[in-house]
Tab-separated table of C-alpha atoms in Angstrom:
chain	number	residue	atom	x	y	z
A	18	MET	CA	142.768	153.310	74.128
A	19	LEU	CA	141.929	156.752	72.695
A	20	TYR	CA	145.258	156.727	70.861
A	21	MET	CA	144.632	153.225	69.497
A	22	THR	CA	141.224	154.364	68.244
A	23	ALA	CA	142.719	157.441	66.613
A	24	CYS	CA	145.308	155.395	64.770
A	25	GLN	CA	142.678	153.180	63.159
A	26	GLU	CA	141.861	155.972	60.701
A	27	PRO	CA	144.613	157.847	58.808
A	28	ALA	CA	142.516	161.022	58.600
A	29	SER	CA	141.274	160.886	62.195
A	30	PRO	CA	140.898	164.327	63.813
A	31	LEU	CA	142.324	162.753	66.970
A	32	LEU	CA	145.802	162.626	65.384
A	33	TRP	CA	147.660	165.778	66.324
A	34	SER	CA	150.557	165.385	63.875
A	35	GLN	CA	150.792	164.561	60.177
A	36	HIS	CA	154.049	162.660	60.790
A	37	CYS	CA	152.560	159.742	62.782
A	38	PHE	CA	154.177	157.034	60.641
A	39	CYS	CA	154.106	154.351	63.339
A	40	CYS	CA	150.350	154.510	63.742
A	41	HIS	CA	150.135	152.318	60.640
A	42	PRO	CA	153.352	150.252	60.536
A	43	TRP	CA	151.919	147.705	58.094
A	44	GLU	CA	151.362	150.416	55.456
A	45	HIS	CA	155.103	151.082	55.355
A	46	GLN	CA	156.290	147.471	55.242
A	47	VAL	CA	155.689	147.383	51.486
A	48	CYS	CA	158.092	150.276	51.050
A	49	GLY	CA	161.017	148.107	52.075
A	50	GLU	CA	163.743	148.382	54.676
A	51	ALA	CA	165.354	151.387	52.975
A	52	VAL	CA	162.270	153.555	53.533
A	53	ARG	CA	161.853	152.327	57.111
A	54	ALA	CA	165.504	153.089	57.819
A	55	LYS	CA	165.067	156.572	56.355
A	56	LEU	CA	162.045	157.222	58.553
A	57	GLU	CA	163.980	156.105	61.625
A	58	GLU	CA	167.099	158.080	60.696
A	59	GLU	CA	165.238	161.324	60.074
A	60	ALA	CA	162.755	160.936	62.912
A	61	GLY	CA	163.051	163.775	65.382
A	62	LEU	CA	161.318	164.945	68.514
A	63	GLU	CA	157.950	165.437	66.787
A	64	GLN	CA	157.716	161.873	65.479
A	65	ALA	CA	159.068	160.417	68.713
A	66	GLN	CA	156.373	162.259	70.673
A	67	CYS	CA	153.761	161.174	68.158
A	68	CYS	CA	154.720	157.514	68.359
A	69	TYR	CA	154.881	157.611	72.158
A	70	PRO	CA	152.427	160.341	73.283
A	71	VAL	CA	151.685	158.803	76.686
A	72	TYR	CA	155.383	158.343	77.450
A	73	ALA	CA	156.111	161.932	76.348
A	74	ARG	CA	153.491	163.170	78.831
A	75	ARG	CA	154.431	160.753	81.597
A	76	VAL	CA	158.071	161.854	81.807
A	77	LEU	CA	156.818	165.316	82.790
A	78	GLU	CA	155.131	163.858	85.881
A	79	PRO	CA	156.711	162.616	89.148
A	80	PRO	CA	158.096	159.057	88.860
A	81	ASP	CA	155.935	156.086	89.829
A	82	GLU	CA	157.100	155.226	93.363
A	83	ARG	CA	156.151	151.549	93.099
A	84	LEU	CA	158.035	151.153	89.809
A	85	GLU	CA	161.072	152.943	91.227
A	86	ALA	CA	161.145	150.589	94.221
A	87	GLN	CA	160.803	147.511	91.999
A	88	ILE	CA	163.617	148.668	89.720
A	89	GLN	CA	165.882	149.268	92.709
A	90	SER	CA	165.122	145.748	93.923
A	91	HIS	CA	165.851	144.370	90.445
A	92	LEU	CA	169.203	146.212	90.456
A	93	GLN	CA	170.157	145.414	94.039
A	94	ASN	CA	173.560	143.968	93.030
A	95	TYR	CA	174.305	146.587	90.379
A	96	TRP	CA	177.307	148.717	91.397
A	97	VAL	CA	179.990	149.178	88.750
A	98	HIS	CA	182.532	151.663	87.367
A	99	GLN	CA	182.346	153.103	83.855
A	100	ASP	CA	185.998	152.364	83.090
A	101	ILE	CA	185.583	148.711	84.114
A	102	ILE	CA	182.619	148.421	81.746
A	103	ALA	CA	184.649	149.951	78.906
A	104	ASP	CA	187.735	147.795	79.561
A	105	GLU	CA	186.245	144.468	80.608
A	106	GLY	CA	182.836	144.505	78.911
A	107	PRO	CA	184.053	143.553	75.400
A	108	LYS	CA	185.972	140.576	76.857
A	109	LEU	CA	182.874	138.895	78.271
A	110	ARG	CA	181.548	135.746	76.607
A	111	CYS	CA	177.956	134.539	76.942
A	112	THR	CA	176.037	131.578	75.601
A	113	ALA	CA	173.350	132.988	73.313
A	114	GLY	CA	171.715	129.716	72.288
A	115	ALA	CA	172.557	126.217	71.132
A	116	ASP	CA	176.183	126.289	69.912
A	117	VAL	CA	175.950	130.078	69.628
A	118	HIS	CA	178.078	132.491	71.629
A	119	GLY	CA	178.235	136.257	71.811
A	120	SER	CA	180.716	138.738	73.223
A	121	GLY	CA	179.935	141.600	75.547
A	122	CYS	CA	178.681	144.669	73.702
A	123	VAL	CA	179.246	148.047	75.347
A	124	ILE	CA	176.342	150.427	74.707
A	125	ASP	CA	177.477	154.017	75.233
A	126	MET	CA	174.832	156.648	76.034
A	127	LYS	CA	176.412	160.079	75.935
A	128	ASP	CA	175.475	163.691	75.143
A	129	GLY	CA	171.889	162.813	74.224
A	130	ASP	CA	172.854	160.088	71.752
A	131	VAL	CA	173.647	156.370	71.863
A	132	ARG	CA	176.271	154.213	70.197
A	133	GLY	CA	176.287	150.428	69.914
A	134	CYS	CA	179.287	148.198	69.285
A	135	ASP	CA	180.758	146.415	66.276
A	136	GLU	CA	178.221	143.768	65.250
A	137	SER	CA	180.934	141.368	64.110
A	138	HIS	CA	182.200	141.389	67.695
A	139	ALA	CA	178.858	141.194	69.512
A	140	CYS	CA	177.065	138.812	67.144
A	141	PRO	CA	179.626	136.711	65.245
A	142	ASP	CA	177.252	133.765	64.746
A	143	PHE	CA	173.806	135.375	64.691
A	144	ASP	CA	171.828	138.427	63.649
A	145	CYS	CA	172.305	141.555	65.770
A	146	SER	CA	168.699	142.724	65.451
A	147	TYR	CA	168.138	142.798	69.217
A	148	MET	CA	170.991	145.229	69.784
A	149	ARG	CA	169.694	147.418	66.950
A	150	ALA	CA	166.202	147.456	68.452
A	151	PHE	CA	167.572	148.441	71.855
A	152	VAL	CA	169.682	151.237	70.369
A	153	LYS	CA	166.600	152.473	68.506
A	154	THR	CA	164.648	152.551	71.768
A	155	VAL	CA	167.365	154.458	73.599
A	156	ARG	CA	167.590	156.937	70.731
A	157	THR	CA	163.851	157.606	71.059
A	158	ILE	CA	164.273	158.227	74.787
A	159	GLN	CA	167.184	160.579	74.106
A	160	ARG	CA	165.017	162.680	71.781
A	161	ILE	CA	162.185	163.075	74.276
A	162	ASN	CA	163.869	162.879	77.685
A	163	PRO	CA	167.700	162.803	77.431
A	164	LEU	CA	169.449	160.326	79.719
A	165	PRO	CA	172.501	160.879	81.930
A	166	ASP	CA	175.756	159.667	80.382
A	167	VAL	CA	176.183	155.969	81.131
A	168	LYS	CA	177.661	152.777	79.666
A	169	ILE	CA	176.182	149.289	79.965
A	170	VAL	CA	177.232	145.819	78.781
A	171	MET	CA	174.768	143.802	76.698
A	172	ASN	CA	174.551	140.241	75.469
A	173	ALA	CA	172.888	140.763	72.090
A	174	GLY	CA	171.762	137.130	71.844
A	175	ASP	CA	168.329	135.770	72.675
A	176	LEU	CA	169.222	134.520	76.138
A	177	THR	CA	171.911	134.343	78.799
A	178	MET	CA	172.231	131.110	80.793
A	179	ASP	CA	175.861	130.752	81.842
A	180	TYR	CA	177.016	134.211	82.925
A	181	THR	CA	177.798	134.775	86.611
A	182	GLY	CA	180.618	137.337	86.305
A	183	GLU	CA	181.000	140.503	88.362
A	184	ILE	CA	179.802	142.979	85.728
A	185	PRO	CA	175.995	142.810	85.350
A	186	VAL	CA	174.986	142.083	81.763
A	187	PHE	CA	171.832	143.427	80.112
A	188	THR	CA	169.992	140.741	78.187
A	189	ARG	CA	166.643	139.867	76.656
A	190	THR	CA	166.329	136.864	78.973
A	191	GLY	CA	168.451	135.672	81.880
A	192	THR	CA	167.777	133.059	84.546
A	193	ARG	CA	167.367	133.242	88.310
A	194	TRP	CA	171.088	132.448	88.665
A	195	THR	CA	172.704	134.762	86.100
A	196	ASN	CA	174.099	138.192	86.947
A	197	THR	CA	171.865	139.849	84.387
A	198	VAL	CA	169.437	142.735	84.033
A	199	ALA	CA	166.312	141.782	82.102
A	200	LEU	CA	165.183	143.913	79.167
A	201	PRO	CA	161.984	143.805	77.055
A	202	PHE	CA	161.687	141.524	74.037
A	203	GLU	CA	162.762	142.716	70.600
A	204	TRP	CA	159.256	143.304	69.231
A	205	GLN	CA	158.500	145.501	72.263
A	206	LEU	CA	161.516	147.696	71.536
A	207	ASP	CA	160.772	148.226	67.843
A	208	PRO	CA	158.023	150.872	67.363
A	209	PHE	CA	156.743	149.288	64.139
A	210	GLN	CA	156.520	145.768	65.575
A	211	CYS	CA	155.131	146.907	68.914
A	212	GLN	CA	152.306	149.029	67.503
A	213	SER	CA	151.393	146.261	65.059
A	214	LYS	CA	151.199	143.512	67.721
A	215	MET	CA	149.232	145.722	70.095
A	216	MET	CA	146.732	146.581	67.370
A	217	ILE	CA	146.274	142.938	66.342
A	218	ALA	CA	145.709	141.791	69.937
A	219	THR	CA	143.355	144.664	70.763
A	220	ARG	CA	141.234	144.221	67.650
A	221	ALA	CA	141.051	140.461	68.204
A	222	SER	CA	139.753	141.056	71.715
A	223	GLU	CA	137.127	143.534	70.530
A	224	ASN	CA	135.801	141.068	67.936
A	225	ALA	CA	135.306	138.213	70.416
A	226	PRO	CA	132.785	138.893	73.218
A	227	TRP	CA	133.175	136.640	76.263
A	228	GLU	CA	129.917	134.837	75.490
A	229	ARG	CA	131.261	133.780	72.066
A	230	ARG	CA	134.488	132.338	73.455
A	231	ALA	CA	134.810	128.590	74.005
A	232	ALA	CA	135.497	127.516	77.610
A	233	LYS	CA	138.705	125.780	76.560
A	234	LEU	CA	142.436	126.354	76.736
A	235	SER	CA	143.881	126.745	73.253
A	236	TRP	CA	147.566	126.814	72.294
A	237	ARG	CA	149.605	126.538	69.108
A	238	GLY	CA	153.387	126.595	69.131
A	239	SER	CA	156.663	125.047	68.036
A	240	ILE	CA	158.994	122.491	69.640
A	241	SER	CA	161.301	125.244	70.864
A	242	ASN	CA	161.961	123.760	74.329
A	243	CYS	CA	165.503	122.714	75.138
A	244	ARG	CA	166.501	121.073	78.415
A	245	ILE	CA	169.573	120.873	80.578
A	246	PRO	CA	170.662	117.242	81.041
A	247	GLY	CA	169.568	115.971	84.444
A	248	CYS	CA	166.607	118.345	84.742
A	249	ARG	CA	163.685	116.754	86.604
A	250	ILE	CA	160.799	119.139	86.095
A	251	ALA	CA	158.485	117.386	88.576
A	252	ALA	CA	161.057	117.690	91.380
A	253	ALA	CA	161.625	121.340	90.486
A	254	ALA	CA	157.875	121.980	90.549
A	255	ASP	CA	157.748	120.398	94.022
A	256	GLY	CA	160.089	123.127	95.244
A	257	ASP	CA	163.386	121.224	95.314
A	258	ALA	CA	165.956	124.042	95.121
A	259	GLN	CA	168.675	121.814	93.682
A	260	ALA	CA	166.297	120.492	91.017
A	261	TRP	CA	165.343	124.048	90.065
A	262	GLU	CA	168.999	124.964	89.662
A	263	THR	CA	169.693	121.860	87.594
A	264	CYS	CA	166.849	122.834	85.245
A	265	GLY	CA	167.949	126.440	84.821
A	266	ARG	CA	171.658	126.837	85.445
A	267	LEU	CA	174.259	125.735	82.913
A	268	GLN	CA	177.473	124.418	84.411
A	269	GLU	CA	180.842	125.190	82.824
A	270	GLY	CA	181.193	123.314	79.549
A	271	GLN	CA	177.567	122.190	79.625
A	272	ALA	CA	175.076	122.690	76.780
A	273	ARG	CA	171.320	122.294	76.534
A	274	ASP	CA	169.838	119.296	74.755
A	275	CYS	CA	167.341	120.337	72.083
A	276	THR	CA	166.667	116.794	70.828
A	277	TRP	CA	163.002	115.919	70.343
A	278	ASN	CA	162.368	112.179	70.123
A	279	MET	CA	160.150	109.536	71.714
A	280	SER	CA	162.378	109.465	74.818
A	281	THR	CA	162.683	113.206	75.454
A	282	TRP	CA	159.491	114.953	74.351
A	283	LEU	CA	157.536	114.377	77.583
A	284	LYS	CA	160.453	115.797	79.582
A	285	MET	CA	159.716	119.184	77.992
A	286	PRO	CA	156.893	121.474	79.217
A	287	ARG	CA	155.528	121.959	75.704
A	288	GLY	CA	155.496	118.216	75.113
A	289	ARG	CA	153.512	117.701	78.312
A	290	LEU	CA	151.042	120.418	77.340
A	291	VAL	CA	150.316	118.889	73.948
A	292	TRP	CA	150.012	115.361	75.372
A	293	LEU	CA	147.511	116.605	77.988
A	294	SER	CA	145.172	117.650	75.191
A	295	ARG	CA	144.995	113.995	74.146
A	296	PHE	CA	143.128	113.186	77.380
A	297	ASN	CA	141.355	116.436	78.310
A	298	ALA	CA	138.714	117.845	75.963
A	299	ALA	CA	139.067	121.261	77.621
A	300	ILE	CA	142.682	121.557	76.414
A	301	ASP	CA	143.318	122.103	72.711
A	302	ALA	CA	147.117	122.214	72.360
A	303	LYS	CA	148.939	121.283	69.172
A	304	PHE	CA	152.377	121.683	67.685
A	305	VAL	CA	152.979	123.762	64.574
A	306	LEU	CA	155.917	122.498	62.523
A	307	HIS	CA	158.815	124.900	62.019
A	308	PRO	CA	161.400	124.450	59.240
A	309	LYS	CA	164.316	125.224	61.567
A	310	LEU	CA	163.153	123.053	64.472
A	311	LYS	CA	163.323	119.350	63.700
A	312	MET	CA	162.051	116.322	65.604
A	313	ASP	CA	162.768	112.646	64.947
A	314	GLU	CA	160.666	111.133	62.181
A	315	ASP	CA	159.161	108.541	64.545
A	316	LEU	CA	157.945	111.237	66.916
A	317	GLU	CA	156.562	113.392	64.113
A	318	GLN	CA	154.657	110.456	62.648
A	319	PHE	CA	153.284	109.561	66.087
A	320	LEU	CA	152.090	113.123	66.703
A	321	GLN	CA	150.522	113.281	63.248
A	322	ASN	CA	148.658	110.017	63.902
A	323	GLU	CA	147.403	111.331	67.244
A	324	GLY	CA	146.171	114.581	65.681
A	325	LEU	CA	148.603	116.666	67.723
A	326	ILE	CA	150.095	118.675	64.846
A	327	ALA	CA	148.161	121.548	63.277
A	328	GLU	CA	148.615	124.361	60.782
A	329	HIS	CA	149.605	127.849	61.858
A	330	ARG	CA	146.666	129.892	63.142
A	331	GLU	CA	146.331	133.670	63.098
A	332	VAL	CA	146.263	135.421	66.460
A	333	ARG	CA	142.747	136.756	65.885
A	334	TRP	CA	141.348	133.239	66.229
A	335	ASP	CA	142.960	132.802	69.650
A	336	ALA	CA	140.517	135.344	71.035
A	337	PHE	CA	137.650	132.879	70.592
A	338	PHE	CA	138.953	130.782	73.508
A	339	LYS	CA	138.546	131.821	77.139
A	340	TYR	CA	141.870	130.477	78.359
A	341	HIS	CA	145.410	130.952	77.043
A	342	ILE	CA	148.720	129.707	78.430
A	343	ALA	CA	152.133	131.375	78.523
A	344	ILE	CA	154.612	128.499	78.540
A	345	ASP	CA	158.394	128.485	78.221
A	346	GLY	CA	159.899	127.931	74.795
A	347	ASP	CA	163.574	128.451	74.019
A	348	SER	CA	163.422	130.978	76.864
A	349	ALA	CA	160.714	133.021	78.588
A	350	PRO	CA	157.460	133.312	76.581
A	351	ASP	CA	157.243	136.670	74.824
A	352	ARG	CA	153.612	136.035	73.822
A	353	LEU	CA	152.562	136.699	77.437
A	354	TYR	CA	152.980	140.428	76.831
A	355	TRP	CA	150.308	140.511	74.109
A	356	GLN	CA	148.154	137.673	75.460
A	357	LEU	CA	147.123	139.877	78.364
A	358	PHE	CA	145.524	142.299	75.880
A	359	MET	CA	143.321	139.549	74.392
A	360	GLY	CA	140.565	139.505	77.018
A	361	SER	CA	141.054	135.816	77.882
A	362	VAL	CA	142.404	134.340	81.120
A	363	VAL	CA	146.165	133.862	80.847
A	364	ILE	CA	147.584	130.828	82.642
A	365	ILE	CA	151.270	131.409	83.421
A	366	GLN	CA	153.708	128.552	83.969
A	367	GLU	CA	156.334	128.722	86.717
A	368	SER	CA	159.704	129.402	85.140
A	369	VAL	CA	163.463	129.409	85.615
A	370	TRP	CA	163.710	132.643	83.620
A	371	GLN	CA	163.897	136.238	84.799
A	372	GLU	CA	160.842	138.291	83.898
A	373	ILE	CA	160.440	142.052	83.713
A	374	ILE	CA	156.666	141.833	83.940
A	375	GLY	CA	156.701	141.668	87.743
A	376	VAL	CA	159.005	144.692	87.837
A	377	ILE	CA	156.900	146.774	85.467
A	378	GLY	CA	153.625	146.252	87.338
A	379	PRO	CA	152.022	144.440	90.306
A	380	LEU	CA	150.948	141.274	88.472
A	381	GLU	CA	149.123	139.079	91.019
A	382	PRO	CA	148.024	135.411	90.785
A	383	PHE	CA	144.257	134.853	90.661
A	384	VAL	CA	143.861	138.622	90.254
A	385	HIS	CA	145.397	139.170	86.801
A	386	PHE	CA	146.332	135.598	85.814
A	387	VAL	CA	146.180	131.965	86.954
A	388	PRO	CA	149.468	130.253	87.924
A	389	VAL	CA	150.363	126.676	86.999
A	390	ARG	CA	153.213	124.447	88.139
A	391	TYR	CA	156.421	124.113	86.140
A	392	ASP	CA	155.570	120.494	85.267
A	393	LEU	CA	151.930	121.390	84.408
A	394	SER	CA	150.672	118.670	86.768
A	395	ASP	CA	147.862	120.937	88.015
A	396	LEU	CA	146.878	122.372	84.624
A	397	SER	CA	143.763	120.226	84.182
A	398	GLU	CA	142.660	121.175	87.690
A	399	LYS	CA	143.120	124.902	86.987
A	400	VAL	CA	141.191	124.706	83.700
A	401	ALA	CA	138.350	122.843	85.454
A	402	TRP	CA	138.241	125.545	88.139
A	403	LEU	CA	137.962	128.242	85.480
A	404	GLN	CA	135.125	126.385	83.764
A	405	GLN	CA	133.254	126.037	87.041
A	406	ASN	CA	133.784	129.695	87.991
A	407	ASP	CA	133.010	131.559	84.792
A	408	VAL	CA	132.148	134.872	86.468
A	409	GLU	CA	135.434	134.957	88.363
A	410	ALA	CA	137.298	133.802	85.246
A	411	ARG	CA	135.914	136.748	83.313
A	412	GLN	CA	136.933	139.142	86.081
A	413	ILE	CA	140.487	137.769	86.022
A	414	ALA	CA	140.555	138.262	82.246
A	415	LEU	CA	139.288	141.847	82.543
A	416	ARG	CA	141.791	142.698	85.263
A	417	GLY	CA	144.529	141.214	83.080
A	418	VAL	CA	143.524	143.529	80.232
A	419	ALA	CA	143.458	146.521	82.583
A	420	PHE	CA	146.942	145.606	83.822
A	421	ALA	CA	148.239	145.330	80.255
A	422	GLN	CA	146.728	148.649	79.185
A	423	GLN	CA	148.278	150.376	82.174
A	424	HIS	CA	151.744	148.801	82.119
A	425	LEU	CA	152.480	146.857	78.912
A	426	THR	CA	151.676	149.265	76.089
A	427	CYS	CA	154.483	150.441	73.822
A	428	ASP	CA	154.571	153.668	75.862
A	429	GLY	CA	154.702	151.695	79.114
A	430	ILE	CA	157.639	149.609	77.912
A	431	LEU	CA	159.533	152.728	76.803
A	432	TYR	CA	158.890	154.352	80.177
A	433	TYR	CA	160.240	151.252	81.938
A	434	VAL	CA	163.467	151.319	79.896
A	435	ASP	CA	163.810	155.049	80.637
A	436	ARG	CA	163.472	154.598	84.403
A	437	LEU	CA	165.693	151.490	84.386
A	438	LEU	CA	168.557	153.278	82.619
A	439	ARG	CA	168.316	156.291	84.939
A	440	ALA	CA	168.521	153.979	87.941
A	441	VAL	CA	171.533	152.241	86.381
A	442	ALA	CA	173.238	155.591	85.769
A	443	ALA	CA	172.767	156.492	89.440
A	444	ARG	CA	174.467	153.206	90.417
A	445	THR	CA	177.404	153.634	88.008
A	446	GLN	CA	180.524	155.520	89.045
A	447	SER	CA	182.381	157.500	86.414
A	448	THR	CA	185.937	156.458	87.366
A	449	SER	CA	187.416	153.591	89.358
A	450	SER	CA	189.177	156.070	91.631
A	451	GLU	CA	185.876	157.321	93.045
A	452	ALA	CA	184.883	156.024	96.464
């Protein structure tokens, strides 16, 4: 928190370098992408250490034994040869979203540098910003704490749902059934975006004392849920293994249904959340319309009539509610990683998606967050419990903040990627002839 305080003032005596550009990312947005690219291209060890001072210090200390054990567990099936990655990696095909496919992208870390792949190969139908953000992160690590030479295969799309091949694929979001290694979200990998989101969440928390927060769950979001045909979320929430797999594992030739109409909307978790607010005054959940996400006109008119559509709301206003929820959208909810900084209780939905948060730190239910079933059938009960146990609710919120400050800062995320890649290098053989 000392670093966050220092960065609030450009002339602060707490800043030890005049080149701390990423302390104030919003001041450089007006300069355009060309200036930002120049800063990133010319950034050396001094700026890297300035942007990530805690990480730069932490790599000089012995590794965190708990984190090392969790990473090894996460990588338990990861044993591969470098030449197989180089030869077979580019041939891989992954579903990256609705009607969007990507090819395997080999990321080569060698001699203290990193090289991505041809974007037209990795991202033929979508923007390759995630791959760029990852390469930027690895380059920062290479400047501060050079990595062993290693190659990995990445799906540069937003998610991976259908890949079960032999070569593990690095991805932003995989499922319980994919042979994937989970990485942080794009905004966590970009130093400008990460510092900005952390600052917004931290300041919002500071401006909203617990006593001024309403004892309600508040949520605003889009209709980004898609579902696999045949998914029965209630059966999955009851622990039916086959139902879970049906809800999270794409079969060959199968695609997710992203249709929102009067017949489908209550089969989606976000639809159920918003409809609950119609009957429970302690839940204030509304959809925010998005130009790229369309619903049927009948459904939109119905939701408008019921008062279940609202305007976009700035994050700072979220802090004035005691309870937040992290609920699946198109994939795993990235807002969870800044919600925990807000000083409110975070309710986390069960999910089919892989999460790195349990690898990064020991996140425990009813200690750092409150769990809720996949179908949200116990959400009203959990909110009522929080209202009736305000002292304990506040303690859960405070422990959530402490967890976030210890594990989920920009420095913490960089440290996780560092340790993950070193563990991967140790599990990767240099030639296929090696035993």
